[in-house]
Amino acid sequence: MHTLTTEAYAKINLFLDVLDTRADGYHNIKSIMQQVSLCDKVTVTKIDAESGITVTCTDPDVPTDERNIVHKCATRFFEHFGITDRGIHIHIEKNIPSCGGLAGGSTDGAAVLKLLNELYDIHADRETLCEIGVKVGADVPFCVVGGTCICEGIGEILTPVKLPSLRYKVLISFPGEGISTPVAYKALDALPRPADHATIEDVLGSIAKGEPPREMYNAFELAVLPNHDKARLVKKIMLDSGAVSSMMSGSGSTIFGLFEDDIALDTAITSLSSAGFDSHVCAPVPAHN
Ligand code: ATP
């Protein structure tokens, strides 16, 4: 088999606290990440070894050279397993907004690790793929594992959470303001944190029953929402339309709403569209192996 394709799912954070800064400059976090059905499509094809790693992407704003996360993941994969036959072409059909806090690049990278594992008949386990992936990005291991996880350390210490079937839909809207993750961390470091906010246990308690959490927390909202009017407006529209809850994902500026009621969901889609914002309805993706 010379070509393989897979879906690469986006993630949202149902809870995200940013803890201390480490000696290596990374921040420790405590988060609940949830994969959602909004996805890119990633295809890997074996080509002549002399061509090396080539990348194409339907989104012209995404780099296709060695800066692309899929290029970095493929290079690390080949190095790890001592593979010299490195001729592959990677095509990304992009649907996940870039720089939106949805791990769009990391999920493409994780998809490439899994596809190369199959294409080169390596049979590496999930832990090994996570070890390779974390060298490229903190969110790559979660994207390898998927489903719902508690993520600690820089995001690479994963505890999968087994859930009953999830009775809610997720509406995702990218307000069009891309945010650099390092810039968001810097802004957040300069701010005092609220003493009182929803805890990870609050969120776990709701999702353990298959319900959308009514209270969530993302520390980055403090640093990002006050100076991003569009993100604030999108969140307000989601809540006014009847979302059970709404929050920014990761370092933003994507806003998601959790809906139990299809009428409220339709109201939100229509109101967002009237205000000039696209939105995507998706579902939480359950754990898979
Ligand atoms: P996270 O939620 O993990 O912080 P994000 O969703 O905010 O990530 P990405 O979409 O992963 O951000 O993109 C961040 C940067 O990575 C952008 O500057 C983008 O150009 C670059 N990039 C590299 N490879 C990819 C890729 N395959 N898809 C999207 N962006 C990529």
Short mmCIF file of N, CA and C and ligand atoms in Angstrom, two decimals, residues 11 13 40 55 57 59 61-63 65 67-72 92 94 96-109 138-140 143 179-181 185 249-254, ligand 1:
data_model
loop_
_atom_site.label_atom_id
_atom_site.label_comp_id
_atom_site.label_asym_id
_atom_site.label_seq_id
_atom_site.Cartn_x
_atom_site.Cartn_y
_atom_site.Cartn_z
N LYS A 11 -9.18 19.88 18.51
CA LYS A 11 -9.51 19.72 19.95
C LYS A 11 -10.06 21.03 20.47
N ASN A 13 -10.57 22.83 24.56
CA ASN A 13 -10.25 22.66 25.98
C ASN A 13 -11.51 22.95 26.78
N ASP A 40 -9.20 18.09 9.57
CA ASP A 40 -8.45 18.14 8.32
C ASP A 40 -8.40 16.72 7.77
N VAL A 55 5.33 18.65 0.85
CA VAL A 55 4.03 18.93 1.51
C VAL A 55 3.21 19.86 0.62
N CYS A 57 -0.81 21.91 0.77
CA CYS A 57 -1.92 22.20 1.69
C CYS A 57 -2.93 23.08 0.95
N ASP A 59 -4.75 25.28 2.18
CA ASP A 59 -4.75 26.65 2.71
C ASP A 59 -3.42 27.32 2.36
N ASP A 61 -2.07 29.94 3.28
CA ASP A 61 -1.37 30.62 4.39
C ASP A 61 -0.52 29.68 5.25
N VAL A 62 -0.72 28.38 5.07
CA VAL A 62 0.04 27.41 5.87
C VAL A 62 1.35 27.10 5.14
N PRO A 63 2.50 27.21 5.82
CA PRO A 63 3.78 26.93 5.14
C PRO A 63 3.87 25.46 4.73
N ASP A 65 6.97 24.11 3.74
CA ASP A 65 8.38 23.68 3.84
C ASP A 65 8.63 23.04 5.20
N ARG A 67 8.98 24.21 7.96
CA ARG A 67 8.27 24.82 9.09
C ARG A 67 6.95 24.11 9.40
N ASN A 68 6.43 23.36 8.42
CA ASN A 68 5.15 22.69 8.67
C ASN A 68 5.33 21.57 9.70
N ILE A 69 4.36 21.51 10.64
CA ILE A 69 4.45 20.52 11.72
C ILE A 69 4.48 19.09 11.15
N VAL A 70 3.82 18.84 10.03
CA VAL A 70 3.85 17.48 9.45
C VAL A 70 5.26 17.14 8.96
N HIS A 71 5.96 18.15 8.43
CA HIS A 71 7.34 17.95 7.96
C HIS A 71 8.23 17.60 9.15
N LYS A 72 8.03 18.37 10.25
CA LYS A 72 8.85 18.12 11.45
C LYS A 72 8.56 16.73 12.03
N ILE A 92 -2.41 18.05 2.83
CA ILE A 92 -3.33 18.42 3.92
C ILE A 92 -4.53 19.15 3.32
N LYS A 94 -7.18 21.34 4.44
CA LYS A 94 -7.35 22.11 5.69
C LYS A 94 -8.80 22.57 5.89
N ILE A 96 -9.58 23.06 9.55
CA ILE A 96 -9.45 23.62 10.90
C ILE A 96 -8.79 24.99 10.77
N PRO A 97 -9.41 26.04 11.32
CA PRO A 97 -8.78 27.37 11.23
C PRO A 97 -7.39 27.38 11.86
N SER A 98 -6.43 28.02 11.20
CA SER A 98 -5.04 28.08 11.70
C SER A 98 -4.93 29.10 12.82
N CYS A 99 -4.02 28.86 13.74
CA CYS A 99 -3.77 29.79 14.86
C CYS A 99 -5.05 30.08 15.63
N GLY A 100 -5.90 29.07 15.78
CA GLY A 100 -7.19 29.30 16.42
C GLY A 100 -7.33 28.68 17.79
N GLY A 101 -6.28 28.01 18.29
CA GLY A 101 -6.40 27.32 19.58
C GLY A 101 -7.06 25.97 19.47
N LEU A 102 -7.07 25.41 18.24
CA LEU A 102 -7.74 24.13 18.00
C LEU A 102 -6.75 23.01 17.70
N ALA A 103 -5.45 23.31 17.86
CA ALA A 103 -4.37 22.33 17.60
C ALA A 103 -4.38 21.82 16.16
N GLY A 104 -4.70 22.70 15.24
CA GLY A 104 -4.78 22.32 13.82
C GLY A 104 -3.48 21.75 13.28
N GLY A 105 -2.36 22.36 13.62
CA GLY A 105 -1.07 21.85 13.14
C GLY A 105 -0.68 20.57 13.85
N SER A 106 -0.89 20.54 15.17
CA SER A 106 -0.51 19.36 15.96
C SER A 106 -1.28 18.12 15.52
N THR A 107 -2.55 18.29 15.18
CA THR A 107 -3.34 17.11 14.80
C THR A 107 -2.89 16.58 13.44
N ASP A 108 -2.47 17.48 12.54
CA ASP A 108 -1.92 17.01 11.26
C ASP A 108 -0.63 16.23 11.50
N GLY A 109 0.20 16.75 12.42
CA GLY A 109 1.46 16.07 12.75
C GLY A 109 1.21 14.68 13.33
N ALA A 138 3.74 20.38 22.09
CA ALA A 138 3.15 19.88 23.34
C ALA A 138 1.77 19.25 23.12
N ASP A 139 1.04 19.67 22.07
CA ASP A 139 -0.31 19.13 21.85
C ASP A 139 -0.30 17.87 20.99
N VAL A 140 0.86 17.51 20.42
CA VAL A 140 0.88 16.36 19.50
C VAL A 140 0.50 15.05 20.21
N CYS A 143 -3.15 14.62 20.48
CA CYS A 143 -3.77 14.35 19.17
C CYS A 143 -3.51 12.91 18.72
N ILE A 179 -4.21 34.08 16.90
CA ILE A 179 -3.43 34.50 18.07
C ILE A 179 -2.21 33.60 18.21
N SER A 180 -1.04 34.22 18.38
CA SER A 180 0.18 33.43 18.57
C SER A 180 0.20 32.91 20.01
N THR A 181 0.41 31.62 20.16
CA THR A 181 0.40 31.02 21.50
C THR A 181 1.47 31.64 22.41
N TYR A 185 0.76 33.50 26.08
CA TYR A 185 1.38 33.11 27.35
C TYR A 185 2.03 34.32 28.02
N SER A 249 -11.21 28.46 23.14
CA SER A 249 -10.40 27.23 23.15
C SER A 249 -8.92 27.58 23.16
N GLY A 250 -8.13 26.91 23.99
CA GLY A 250 -6.68 27.11 24.03
C GLY A 250 -6.34 28.58 24.17
N SER A 251 -5.35 29.03 23.39
CA SER A 251 -4.97 30.44 23.47
C SER A 251 -5.78 31.31 22.51
N GLY A 252 -6.84 30.74 21.97
CA GLY A 252 -7.79 31.51 21.17
C GLY A 252 -7.35 31.70 19.73
N SER A 253 -8.18 32.45 19.04
CA SER A 253 -9.37 33.12 19.53
C SER A 253 -10.66 32.38 19.19
N THR A 254 -10.56 31.08 18.82
CA THR A 254 -11.78 30.33 18.54
C THR A 254 -12.65 30.24 19.78
P1 ATP B 1 -2.58 25.15 19.51
O1 ATP B 1 -4.04 25.01 19.81
O2 ATP B 1 -1.85 23.81 19.57
O3 ATP B 1 -1.89 26.23 20.29
P2 ATP B 1 -3.26 26.55 17.10
O4 ATP B 1 -4.50 25.84 16.63
O5 ATP B 1 -3.47 27.83 17.82
O6 ATP B 1 -2.41 25.54 17.97
P3 ATP B 1 -2.05 25.97 14.59
O7 ATP B 1 -3.22 26.01 13.69
O8 ATP B 1 -1.54 24.63 14.99
O9 ATP B 1 -2.33 26.84 15.89
O10 ATP B 1 -0.91 26.83 13.85
C1 ATP B 1 0.08 27.52 14.54
C2 ATP B 1 1.21 27.90 13.60
O11 ATP B 1 1.77 26.72 13.02
C3 ATP B 1 0.84 28.80 12.45
O12 ATP B 1 1.80 29.82 12.39
C4 ATP B 1 0.95 27.93 11.21
O13 ATP B 1 1.42 28.65 10.09
C5 ATP B 1 1.96 26.88 11.60
N1 ATP B 1 1.73 25.54 11.02
C6 ATP B 1 2.69 24.65 10.75
N2 ATP B 1 2.15 23.52 10.28
C7 ATP B 1 0.83 23.66 10.23
C8 ATP B 1 -0.25 22.83 9.84
N3 ATP B 1 -0.06 21.60 9.37
N4 ATP B 1 -1.49 23.31 9.97
C9 ATP B 1 -1.70 24.55 10.48
N5 ATP B 1 -0.72 25.38 10.85
C10 ATP B 1 0.55 24.96 10.73
#
